[in-house]
PDB file of N, CA and C and ligand atoms in Angstrom:
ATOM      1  N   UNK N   1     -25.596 -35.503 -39.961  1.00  0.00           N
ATOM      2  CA  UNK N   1     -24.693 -34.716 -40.759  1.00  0.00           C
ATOM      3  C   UNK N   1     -24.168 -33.564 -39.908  1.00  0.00           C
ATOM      4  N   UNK N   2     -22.761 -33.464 -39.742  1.00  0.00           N
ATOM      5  CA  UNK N   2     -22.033 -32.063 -39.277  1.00  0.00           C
ATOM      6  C   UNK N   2     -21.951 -31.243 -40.152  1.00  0.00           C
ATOM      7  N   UNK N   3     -22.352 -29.916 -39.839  1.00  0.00           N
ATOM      8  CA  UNK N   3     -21.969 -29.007 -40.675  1.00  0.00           C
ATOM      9  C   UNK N   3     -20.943 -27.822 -39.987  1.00  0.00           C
ATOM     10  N   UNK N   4     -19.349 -28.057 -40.486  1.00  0.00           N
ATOM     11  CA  UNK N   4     -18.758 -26.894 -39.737  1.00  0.00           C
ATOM     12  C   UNK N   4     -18.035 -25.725 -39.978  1.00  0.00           C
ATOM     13  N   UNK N   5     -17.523 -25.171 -39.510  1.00  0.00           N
ATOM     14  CA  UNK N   5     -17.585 -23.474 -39.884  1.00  0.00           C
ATOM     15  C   UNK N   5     -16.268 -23.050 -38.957  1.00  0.00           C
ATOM     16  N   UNK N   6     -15.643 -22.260 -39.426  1.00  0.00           N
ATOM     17  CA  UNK N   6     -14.230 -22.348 -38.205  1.00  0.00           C
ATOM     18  C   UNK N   6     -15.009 -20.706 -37.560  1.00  0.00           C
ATOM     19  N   UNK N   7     -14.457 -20.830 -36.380  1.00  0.00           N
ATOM     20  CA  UNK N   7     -15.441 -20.154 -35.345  1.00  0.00           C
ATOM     21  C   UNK N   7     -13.580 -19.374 -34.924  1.00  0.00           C
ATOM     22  N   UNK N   8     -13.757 -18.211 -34.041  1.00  0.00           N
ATOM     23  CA  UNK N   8     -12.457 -17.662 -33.218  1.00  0.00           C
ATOM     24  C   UNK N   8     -13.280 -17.728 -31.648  1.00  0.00           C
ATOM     25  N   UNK N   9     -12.187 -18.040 -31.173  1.00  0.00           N
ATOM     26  CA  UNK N   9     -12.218 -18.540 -29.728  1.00  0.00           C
ATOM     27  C   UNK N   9     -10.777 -17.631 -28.877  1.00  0.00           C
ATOM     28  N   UNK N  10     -11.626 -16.957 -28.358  1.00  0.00           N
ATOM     29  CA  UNK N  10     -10.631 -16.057 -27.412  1.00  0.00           C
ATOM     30  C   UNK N  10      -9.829 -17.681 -26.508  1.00  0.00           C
ATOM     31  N   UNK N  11      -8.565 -17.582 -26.038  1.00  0.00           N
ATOM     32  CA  UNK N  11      -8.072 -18.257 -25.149  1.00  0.00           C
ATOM     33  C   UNK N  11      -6.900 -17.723 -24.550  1.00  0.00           C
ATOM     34  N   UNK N  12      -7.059 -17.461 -22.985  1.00  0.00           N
ATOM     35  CA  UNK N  12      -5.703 -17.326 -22.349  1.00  0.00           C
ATOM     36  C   UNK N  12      -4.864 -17.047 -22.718  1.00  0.00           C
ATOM     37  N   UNK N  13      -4.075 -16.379 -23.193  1.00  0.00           N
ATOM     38  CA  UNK N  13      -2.256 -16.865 -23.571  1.00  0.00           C
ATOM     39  C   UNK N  13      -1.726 -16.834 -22.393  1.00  0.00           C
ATOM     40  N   UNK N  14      -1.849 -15.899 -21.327  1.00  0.00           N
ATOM     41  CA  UNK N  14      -0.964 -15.669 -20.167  1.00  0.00           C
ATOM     42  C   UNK N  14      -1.865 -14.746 -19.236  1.00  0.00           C
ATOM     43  N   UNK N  15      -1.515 -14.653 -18.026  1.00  0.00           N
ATOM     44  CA  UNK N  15      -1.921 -14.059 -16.922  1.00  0.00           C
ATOM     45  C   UNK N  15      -1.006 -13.486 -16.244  1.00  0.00           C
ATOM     46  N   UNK N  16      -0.599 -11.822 -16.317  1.00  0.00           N
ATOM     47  CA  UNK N  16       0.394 -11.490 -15.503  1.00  0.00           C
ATOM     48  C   UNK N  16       0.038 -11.218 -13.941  1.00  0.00           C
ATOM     49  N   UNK N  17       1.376 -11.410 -13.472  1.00  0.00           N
ATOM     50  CA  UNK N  17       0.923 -10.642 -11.489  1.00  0.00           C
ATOM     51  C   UNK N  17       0.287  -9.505 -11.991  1.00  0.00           C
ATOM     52  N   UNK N  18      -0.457  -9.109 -11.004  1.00  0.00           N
ATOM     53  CA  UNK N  18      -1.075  -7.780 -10.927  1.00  0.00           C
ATOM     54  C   UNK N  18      -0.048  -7.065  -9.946  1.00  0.00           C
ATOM     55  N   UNK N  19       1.037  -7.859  -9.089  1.00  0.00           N
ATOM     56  CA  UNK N  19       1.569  -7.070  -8.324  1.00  0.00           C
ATOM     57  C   UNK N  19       2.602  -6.762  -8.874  1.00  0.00           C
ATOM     58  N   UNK N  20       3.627  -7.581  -9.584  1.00  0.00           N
ATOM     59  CA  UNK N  20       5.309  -7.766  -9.813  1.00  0.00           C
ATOM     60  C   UNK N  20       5.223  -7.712 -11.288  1.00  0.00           C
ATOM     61  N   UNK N  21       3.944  -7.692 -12.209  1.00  0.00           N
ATOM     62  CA  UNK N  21       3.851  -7.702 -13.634  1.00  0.00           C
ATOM     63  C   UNK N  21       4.706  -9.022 -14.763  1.00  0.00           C
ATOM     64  N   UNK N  22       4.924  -9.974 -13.396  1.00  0.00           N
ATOM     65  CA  UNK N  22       5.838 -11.077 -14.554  1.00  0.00           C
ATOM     66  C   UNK N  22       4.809 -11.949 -14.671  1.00  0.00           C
ATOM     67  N   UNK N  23       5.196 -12.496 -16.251  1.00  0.00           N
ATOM     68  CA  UNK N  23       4.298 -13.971 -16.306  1.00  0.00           C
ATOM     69  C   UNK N  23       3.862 -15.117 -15.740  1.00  0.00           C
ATOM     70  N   UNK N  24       3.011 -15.447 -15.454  1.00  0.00           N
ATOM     71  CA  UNK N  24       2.297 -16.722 -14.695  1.00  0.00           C
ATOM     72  C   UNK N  24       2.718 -18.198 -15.606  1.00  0.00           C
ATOM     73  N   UNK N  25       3.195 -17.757 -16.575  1.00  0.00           N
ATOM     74  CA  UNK N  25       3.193 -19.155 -17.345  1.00  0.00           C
ATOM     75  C   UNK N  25       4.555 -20.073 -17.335  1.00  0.00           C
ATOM     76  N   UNK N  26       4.919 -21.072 -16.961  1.00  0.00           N
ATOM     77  CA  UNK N  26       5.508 -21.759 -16.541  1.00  0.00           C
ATOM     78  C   UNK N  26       5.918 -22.680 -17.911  1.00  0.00           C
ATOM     79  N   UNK N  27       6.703 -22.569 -18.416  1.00  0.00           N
ATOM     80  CA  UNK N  27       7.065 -23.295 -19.571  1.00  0.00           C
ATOM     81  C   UNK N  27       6.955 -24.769 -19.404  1.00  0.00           C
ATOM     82  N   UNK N  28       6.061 -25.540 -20.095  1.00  0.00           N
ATOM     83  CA  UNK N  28       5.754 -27.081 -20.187  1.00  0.00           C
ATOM     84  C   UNK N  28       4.675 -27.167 -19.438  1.00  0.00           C
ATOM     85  N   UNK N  29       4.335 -26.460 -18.761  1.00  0.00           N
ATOM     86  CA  UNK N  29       3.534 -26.801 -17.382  1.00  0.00           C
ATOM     87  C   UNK N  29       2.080 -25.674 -17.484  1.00  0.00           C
ATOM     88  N   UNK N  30       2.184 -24.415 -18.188  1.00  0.00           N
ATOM     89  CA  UNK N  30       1.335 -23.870 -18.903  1.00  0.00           C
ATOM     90  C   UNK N  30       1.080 -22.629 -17.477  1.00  0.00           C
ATOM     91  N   UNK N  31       0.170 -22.390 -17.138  1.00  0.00           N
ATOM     92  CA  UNK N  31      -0.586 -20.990 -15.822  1.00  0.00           C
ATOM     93  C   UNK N  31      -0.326 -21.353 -15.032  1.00  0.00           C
ATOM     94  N   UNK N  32      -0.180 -20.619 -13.825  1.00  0.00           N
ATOM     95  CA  UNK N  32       0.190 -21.127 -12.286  1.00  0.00           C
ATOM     96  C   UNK N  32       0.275 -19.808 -11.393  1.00  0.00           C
ATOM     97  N   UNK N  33      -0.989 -20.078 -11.354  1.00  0.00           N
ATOM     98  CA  UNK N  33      -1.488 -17.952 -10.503  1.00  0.00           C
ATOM     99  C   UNK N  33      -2.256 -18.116  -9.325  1.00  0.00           C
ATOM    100  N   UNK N  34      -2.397 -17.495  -8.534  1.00  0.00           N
ATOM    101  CA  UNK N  34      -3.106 -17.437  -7.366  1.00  0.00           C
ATOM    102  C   UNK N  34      -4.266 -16.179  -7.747  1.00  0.00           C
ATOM    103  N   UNK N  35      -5.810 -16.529  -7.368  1.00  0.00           N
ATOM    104  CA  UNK N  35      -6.230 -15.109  -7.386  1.00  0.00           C
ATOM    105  C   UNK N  35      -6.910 -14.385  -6.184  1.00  0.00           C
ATOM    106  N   UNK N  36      -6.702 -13.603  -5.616  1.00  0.00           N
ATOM    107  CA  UNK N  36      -7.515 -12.653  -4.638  1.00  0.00           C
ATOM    108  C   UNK N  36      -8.764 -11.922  -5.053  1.00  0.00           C
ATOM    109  N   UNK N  37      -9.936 -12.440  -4.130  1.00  0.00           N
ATOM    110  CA  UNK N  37     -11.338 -11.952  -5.135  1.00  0.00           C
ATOM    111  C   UNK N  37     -12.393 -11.317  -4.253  1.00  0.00           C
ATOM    112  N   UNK N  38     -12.939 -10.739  -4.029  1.00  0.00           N
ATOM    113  CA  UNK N  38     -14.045 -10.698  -3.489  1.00  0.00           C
ATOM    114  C   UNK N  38     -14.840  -9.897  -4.331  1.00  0.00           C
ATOM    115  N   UNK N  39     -16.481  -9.881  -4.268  1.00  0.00           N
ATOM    116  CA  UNK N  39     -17.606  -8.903  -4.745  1.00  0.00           C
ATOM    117  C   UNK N  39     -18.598  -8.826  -3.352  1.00  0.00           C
ATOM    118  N   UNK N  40     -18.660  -7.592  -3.396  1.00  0.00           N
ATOM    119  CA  UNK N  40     -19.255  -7.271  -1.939  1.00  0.00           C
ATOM    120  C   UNK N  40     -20.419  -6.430  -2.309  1.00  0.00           C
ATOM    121  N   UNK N  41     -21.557  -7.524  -1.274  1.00  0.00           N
ATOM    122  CA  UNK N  41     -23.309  -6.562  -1.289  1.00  0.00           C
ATOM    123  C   UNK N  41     -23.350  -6.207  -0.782  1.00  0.00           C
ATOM    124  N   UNK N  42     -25.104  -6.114  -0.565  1.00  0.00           N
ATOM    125  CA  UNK N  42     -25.465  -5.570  -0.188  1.00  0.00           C
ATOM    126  C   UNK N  42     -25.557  -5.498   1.526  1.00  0.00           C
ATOM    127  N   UNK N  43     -25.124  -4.019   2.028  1.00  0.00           N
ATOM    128  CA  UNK N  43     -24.627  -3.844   3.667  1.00  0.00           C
ATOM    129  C   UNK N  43     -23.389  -3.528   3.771  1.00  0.00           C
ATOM    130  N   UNK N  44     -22.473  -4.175   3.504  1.00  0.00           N
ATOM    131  CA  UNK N  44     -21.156  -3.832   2.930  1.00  0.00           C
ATOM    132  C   UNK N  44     -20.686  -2.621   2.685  1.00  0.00           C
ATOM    133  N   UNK N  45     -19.469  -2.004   3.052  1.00  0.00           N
ATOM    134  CA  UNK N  45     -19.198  -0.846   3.017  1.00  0.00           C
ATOM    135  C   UNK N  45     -18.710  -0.634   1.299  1.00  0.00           C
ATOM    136  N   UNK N  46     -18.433  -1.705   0.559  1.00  0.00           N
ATOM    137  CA  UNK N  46     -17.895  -1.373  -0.435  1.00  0.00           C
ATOM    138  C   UNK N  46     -19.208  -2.309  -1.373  1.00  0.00           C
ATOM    139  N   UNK N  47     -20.350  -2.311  -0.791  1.00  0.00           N
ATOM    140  CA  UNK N  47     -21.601  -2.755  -1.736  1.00  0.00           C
ATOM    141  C   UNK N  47     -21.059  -2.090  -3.336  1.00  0.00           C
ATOM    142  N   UNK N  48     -21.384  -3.151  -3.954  1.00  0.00           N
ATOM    143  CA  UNK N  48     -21.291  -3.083  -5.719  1.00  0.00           C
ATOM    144  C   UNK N  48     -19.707  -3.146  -6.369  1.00  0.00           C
ATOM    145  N   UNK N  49     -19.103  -3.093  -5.454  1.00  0.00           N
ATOM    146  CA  UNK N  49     -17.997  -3.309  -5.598  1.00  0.00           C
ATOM    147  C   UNK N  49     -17.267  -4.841  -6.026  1.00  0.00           C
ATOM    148  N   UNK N  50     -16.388  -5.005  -6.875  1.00  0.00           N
ATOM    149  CA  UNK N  50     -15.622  -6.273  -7.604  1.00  0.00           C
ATOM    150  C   UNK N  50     -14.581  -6.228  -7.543  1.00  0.00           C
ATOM    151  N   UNK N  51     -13.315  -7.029  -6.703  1.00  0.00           N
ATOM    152  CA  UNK N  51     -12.130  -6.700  -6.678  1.00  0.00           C
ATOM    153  C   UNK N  51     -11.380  -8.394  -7.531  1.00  0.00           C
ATOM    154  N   UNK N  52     -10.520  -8.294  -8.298  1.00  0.00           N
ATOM    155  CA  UNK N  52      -9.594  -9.368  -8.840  1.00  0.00           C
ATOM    156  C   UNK N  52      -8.339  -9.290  -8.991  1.00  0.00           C
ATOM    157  N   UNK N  53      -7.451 -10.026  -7.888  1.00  0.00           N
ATOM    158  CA  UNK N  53      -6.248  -9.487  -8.235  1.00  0.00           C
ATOM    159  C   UNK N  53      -5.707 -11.260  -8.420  1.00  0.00           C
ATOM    160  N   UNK N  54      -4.642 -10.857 -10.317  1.00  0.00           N
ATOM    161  CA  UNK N  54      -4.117 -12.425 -10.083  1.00  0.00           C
ATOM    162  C   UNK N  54      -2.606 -12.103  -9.568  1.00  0.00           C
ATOM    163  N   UNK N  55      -1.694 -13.491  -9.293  1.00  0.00           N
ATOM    164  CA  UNK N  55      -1.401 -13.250  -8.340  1.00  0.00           C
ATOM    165  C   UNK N  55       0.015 -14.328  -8.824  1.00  0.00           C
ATOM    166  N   UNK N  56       1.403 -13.818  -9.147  1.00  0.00           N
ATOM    167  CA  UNK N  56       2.429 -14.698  -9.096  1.00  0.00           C
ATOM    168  C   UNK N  56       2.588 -16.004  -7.863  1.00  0.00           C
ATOM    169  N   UNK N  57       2.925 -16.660  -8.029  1.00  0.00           N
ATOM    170  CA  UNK N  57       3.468 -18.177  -7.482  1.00  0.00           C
ATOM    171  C   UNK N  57       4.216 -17.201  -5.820  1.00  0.00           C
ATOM    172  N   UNK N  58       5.361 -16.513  -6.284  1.00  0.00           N
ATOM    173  CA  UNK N  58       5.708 -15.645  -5.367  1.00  0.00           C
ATOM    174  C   UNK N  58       5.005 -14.488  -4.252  1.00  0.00           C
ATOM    175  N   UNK N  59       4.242 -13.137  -5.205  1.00  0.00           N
ATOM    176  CA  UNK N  59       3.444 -12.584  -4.942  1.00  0.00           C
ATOM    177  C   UNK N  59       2.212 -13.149  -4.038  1.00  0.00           C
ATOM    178  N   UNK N  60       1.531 -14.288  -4.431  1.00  0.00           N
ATOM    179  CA  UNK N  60       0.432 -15.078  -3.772  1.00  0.00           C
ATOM    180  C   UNK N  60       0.918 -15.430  -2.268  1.00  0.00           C
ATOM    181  N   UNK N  61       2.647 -15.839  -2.394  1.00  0.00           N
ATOM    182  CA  UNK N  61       3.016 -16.309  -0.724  1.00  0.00           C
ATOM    183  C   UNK N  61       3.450 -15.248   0.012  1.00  0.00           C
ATOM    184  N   UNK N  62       3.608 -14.262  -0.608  1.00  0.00           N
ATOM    185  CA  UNK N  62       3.874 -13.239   0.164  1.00  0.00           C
ATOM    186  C   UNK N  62       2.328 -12.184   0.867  1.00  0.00           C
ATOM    187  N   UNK N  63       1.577 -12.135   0.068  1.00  0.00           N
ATOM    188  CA  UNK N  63       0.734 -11.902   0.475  1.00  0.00           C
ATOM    189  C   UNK N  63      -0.259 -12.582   1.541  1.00  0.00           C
ATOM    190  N   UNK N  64       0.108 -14.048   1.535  1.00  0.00           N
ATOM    191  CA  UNK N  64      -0.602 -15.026   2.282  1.00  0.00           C
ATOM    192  C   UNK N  64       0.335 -14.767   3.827  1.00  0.00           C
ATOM    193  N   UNK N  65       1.606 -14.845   3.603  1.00  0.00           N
ATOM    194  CA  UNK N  65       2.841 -14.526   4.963  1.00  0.00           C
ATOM    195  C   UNK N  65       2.205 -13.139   5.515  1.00  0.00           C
ATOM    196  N   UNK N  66       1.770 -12.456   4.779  1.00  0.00           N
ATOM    197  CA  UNK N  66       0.972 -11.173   5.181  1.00  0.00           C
ATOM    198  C   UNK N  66       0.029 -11.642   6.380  1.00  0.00           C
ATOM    199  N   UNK N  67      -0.485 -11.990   5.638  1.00  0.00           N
ATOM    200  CA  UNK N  67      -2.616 -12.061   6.370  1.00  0.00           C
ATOM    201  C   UNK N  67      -1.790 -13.470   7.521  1.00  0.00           C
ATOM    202  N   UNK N  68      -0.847 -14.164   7.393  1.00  0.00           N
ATOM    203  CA  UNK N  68      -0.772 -15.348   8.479  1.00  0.00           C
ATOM    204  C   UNK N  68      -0.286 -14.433   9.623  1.00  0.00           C
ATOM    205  N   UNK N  69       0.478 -13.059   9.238  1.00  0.00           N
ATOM    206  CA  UNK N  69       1.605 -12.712  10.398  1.00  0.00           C
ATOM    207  C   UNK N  69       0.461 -12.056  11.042  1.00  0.00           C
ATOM    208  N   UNK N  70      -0.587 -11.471   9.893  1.00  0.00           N
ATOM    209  CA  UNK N  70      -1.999 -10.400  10.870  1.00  0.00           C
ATOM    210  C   UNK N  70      -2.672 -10.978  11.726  1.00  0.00           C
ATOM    211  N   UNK N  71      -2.896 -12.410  11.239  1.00  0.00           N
ATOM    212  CA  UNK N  71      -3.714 -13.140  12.241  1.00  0.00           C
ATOM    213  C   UNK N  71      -2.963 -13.775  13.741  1.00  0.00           C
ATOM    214  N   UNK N  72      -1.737 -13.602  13.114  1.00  0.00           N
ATOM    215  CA  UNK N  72      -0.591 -14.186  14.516  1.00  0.00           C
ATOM    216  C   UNK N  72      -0.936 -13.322  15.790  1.00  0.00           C
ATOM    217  N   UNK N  73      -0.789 -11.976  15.046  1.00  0.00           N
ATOM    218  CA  UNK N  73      -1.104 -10.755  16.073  1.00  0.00           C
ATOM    219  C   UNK N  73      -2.360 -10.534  16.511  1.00  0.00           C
ATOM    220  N   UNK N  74      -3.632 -10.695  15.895  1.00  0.00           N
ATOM    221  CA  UNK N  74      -4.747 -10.858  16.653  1.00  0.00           C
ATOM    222  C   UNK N  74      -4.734 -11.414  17.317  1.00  0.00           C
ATOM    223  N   UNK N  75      -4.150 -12.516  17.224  1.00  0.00           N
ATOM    224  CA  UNK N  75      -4.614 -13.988  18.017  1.00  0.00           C
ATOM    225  C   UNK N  75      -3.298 -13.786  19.258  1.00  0.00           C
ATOM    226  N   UNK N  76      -2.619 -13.057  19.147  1.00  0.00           N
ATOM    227  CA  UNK N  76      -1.648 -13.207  20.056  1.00  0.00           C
ATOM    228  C   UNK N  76      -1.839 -13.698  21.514  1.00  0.00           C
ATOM    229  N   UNK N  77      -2.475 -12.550  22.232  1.00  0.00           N
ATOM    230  CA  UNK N  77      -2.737 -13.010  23.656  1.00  0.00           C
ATOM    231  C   UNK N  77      -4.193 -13.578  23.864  1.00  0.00           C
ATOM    232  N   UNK N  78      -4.556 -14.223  22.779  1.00  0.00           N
ATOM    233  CA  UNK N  78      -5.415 -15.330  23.120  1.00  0.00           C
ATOM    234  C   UNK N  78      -5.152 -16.990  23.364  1.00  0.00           C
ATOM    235  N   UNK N  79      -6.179 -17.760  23.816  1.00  0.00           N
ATOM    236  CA  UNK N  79      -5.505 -18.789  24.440  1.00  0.00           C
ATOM    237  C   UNK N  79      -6.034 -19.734  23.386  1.00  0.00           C
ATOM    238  N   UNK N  80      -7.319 -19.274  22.325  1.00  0.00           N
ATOM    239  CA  UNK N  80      -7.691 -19.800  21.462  1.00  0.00           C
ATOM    240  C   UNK N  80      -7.031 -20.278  20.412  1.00  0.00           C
ATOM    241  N   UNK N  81      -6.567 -21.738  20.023  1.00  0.00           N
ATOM    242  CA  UNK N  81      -5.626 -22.004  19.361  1.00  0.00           C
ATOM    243  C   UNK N  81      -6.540 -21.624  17.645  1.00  0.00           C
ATOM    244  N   UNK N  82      -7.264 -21.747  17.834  1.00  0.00           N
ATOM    245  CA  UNK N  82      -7.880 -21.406  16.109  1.00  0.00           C
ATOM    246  C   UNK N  82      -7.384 -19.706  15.690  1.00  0.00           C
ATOM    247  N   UNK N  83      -6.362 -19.338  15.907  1.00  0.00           N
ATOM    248  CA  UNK N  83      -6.184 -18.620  15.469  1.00  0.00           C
ATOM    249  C   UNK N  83      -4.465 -19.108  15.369  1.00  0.00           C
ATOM    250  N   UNK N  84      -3.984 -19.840  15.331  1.00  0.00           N
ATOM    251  CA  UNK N  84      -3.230 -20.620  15.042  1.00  0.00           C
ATOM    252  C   UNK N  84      -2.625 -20.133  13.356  1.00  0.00           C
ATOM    253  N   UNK N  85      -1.076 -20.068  12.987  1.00  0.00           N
ATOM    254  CA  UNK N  85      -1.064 -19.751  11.498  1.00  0.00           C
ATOM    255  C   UNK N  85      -1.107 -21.152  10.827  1.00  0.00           C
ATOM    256  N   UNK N  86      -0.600 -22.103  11.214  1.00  0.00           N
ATOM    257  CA  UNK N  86      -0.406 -23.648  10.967  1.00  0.00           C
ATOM    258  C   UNK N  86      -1.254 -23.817   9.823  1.00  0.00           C
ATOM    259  N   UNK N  87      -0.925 -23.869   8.343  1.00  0.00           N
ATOM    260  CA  UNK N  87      -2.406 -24.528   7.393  1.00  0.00           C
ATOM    261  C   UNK N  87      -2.618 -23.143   6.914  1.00  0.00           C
ATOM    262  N   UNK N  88      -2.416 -21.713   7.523  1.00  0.00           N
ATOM    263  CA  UNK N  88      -3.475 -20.858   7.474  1.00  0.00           C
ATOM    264  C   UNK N  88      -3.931 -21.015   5.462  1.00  0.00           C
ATOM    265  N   UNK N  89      -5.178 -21.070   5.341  1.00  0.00           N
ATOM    266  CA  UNK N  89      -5.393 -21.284   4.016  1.00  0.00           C
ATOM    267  C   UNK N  89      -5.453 -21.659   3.215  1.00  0.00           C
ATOM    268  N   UNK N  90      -4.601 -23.217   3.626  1.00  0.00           N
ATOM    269  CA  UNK N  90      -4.278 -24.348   2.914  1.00  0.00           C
ATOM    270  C   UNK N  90      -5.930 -25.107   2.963  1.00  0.00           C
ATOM    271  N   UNK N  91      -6.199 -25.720   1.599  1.00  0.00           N
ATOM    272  CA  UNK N  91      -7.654 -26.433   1.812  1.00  0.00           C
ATOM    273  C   UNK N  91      -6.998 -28.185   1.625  1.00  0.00           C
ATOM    274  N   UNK N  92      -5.832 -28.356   1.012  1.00  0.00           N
ATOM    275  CA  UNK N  92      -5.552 -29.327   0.558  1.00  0.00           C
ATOM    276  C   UNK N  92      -3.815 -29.529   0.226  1.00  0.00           C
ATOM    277  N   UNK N  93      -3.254 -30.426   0.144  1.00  0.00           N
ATOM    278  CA  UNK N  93      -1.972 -30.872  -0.050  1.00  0.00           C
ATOM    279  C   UNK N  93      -1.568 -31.941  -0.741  1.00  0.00           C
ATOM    280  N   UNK N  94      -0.689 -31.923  -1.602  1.00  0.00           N
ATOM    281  CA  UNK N  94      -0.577 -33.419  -2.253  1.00  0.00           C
ATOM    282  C   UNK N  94      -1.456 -33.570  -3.181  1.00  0.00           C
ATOM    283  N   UNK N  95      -2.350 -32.701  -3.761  1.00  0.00           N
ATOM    284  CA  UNK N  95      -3.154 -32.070  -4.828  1.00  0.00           C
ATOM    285  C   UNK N  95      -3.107 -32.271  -6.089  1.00  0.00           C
ATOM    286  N   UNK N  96      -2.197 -33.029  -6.269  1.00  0.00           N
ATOM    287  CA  UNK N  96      -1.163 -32.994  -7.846  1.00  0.00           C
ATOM    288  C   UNK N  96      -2.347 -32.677  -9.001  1.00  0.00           C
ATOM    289  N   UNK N  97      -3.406 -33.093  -9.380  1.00  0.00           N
ATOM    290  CA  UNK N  97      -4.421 -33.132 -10.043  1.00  0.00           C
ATOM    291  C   UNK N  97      -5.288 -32.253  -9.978  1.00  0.00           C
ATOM    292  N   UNK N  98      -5.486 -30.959  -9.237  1.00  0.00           N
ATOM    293  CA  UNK N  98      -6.066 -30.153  -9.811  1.00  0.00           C
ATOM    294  C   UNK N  98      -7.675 -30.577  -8.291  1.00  0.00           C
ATOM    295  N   UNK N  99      -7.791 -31.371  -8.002  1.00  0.00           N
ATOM    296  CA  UNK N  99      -9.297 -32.043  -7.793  1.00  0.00           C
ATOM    297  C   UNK N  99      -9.513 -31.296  -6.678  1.00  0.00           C
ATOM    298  N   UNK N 100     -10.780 -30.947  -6.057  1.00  0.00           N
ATOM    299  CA  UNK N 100     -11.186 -30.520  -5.269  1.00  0.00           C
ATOM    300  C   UNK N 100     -11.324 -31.283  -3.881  1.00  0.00           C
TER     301      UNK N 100
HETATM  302 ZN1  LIG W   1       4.109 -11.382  -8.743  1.00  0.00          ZN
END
């Protein structure tokens, strides 16, 4: 036997940039955010610290063109190609599904 009970359930509606403040939600297609995260321990200069930033479709590549152009310049007069921007960050392509 079920016995049921209508319950409230927080859910999503939307996720704005944290940078540009526009909506993440993509009409038909629903969220589509990038997020920037770290929580840093213990040793760490910023120990206890929690950072979350979400992140427009736009905002996310601009910030990524960021950190590729920083690493261009570290890596500049090295001969070490792993510092290469090619990929920088990419884990996967052709992804359509979400899958890991
Ligand atoms: Zn944005």
């Amino acid at each position: 036997m079920e016995i049921k009970s209508l319950a409230t359930v927080a859910m999503i509606e939307d996720v704005i940039c944290d940078v540009c403040s526009s909506s993440t939600r993509i009409p038909s297609y629903g969220l589509q955010y990038g997020r920037l995260e770290a929580q840093w321990g213990y040793g760490a200069q910023h120990d206890g610290e929690h950072y979350q930033v979400h992140l427009c479709e736009l905002c996310f590549f601009r910030v990524l063109s960021s950190l590729r152009r920083e690493r261009m310049v570290n890596g500049m007069f090295d001969d070490d190609k792993s510092f290469s921007a090619d990929g920088f960050g990419l884990i996967s392509a052709d992804n359509f599904l979400g899958a890991n």
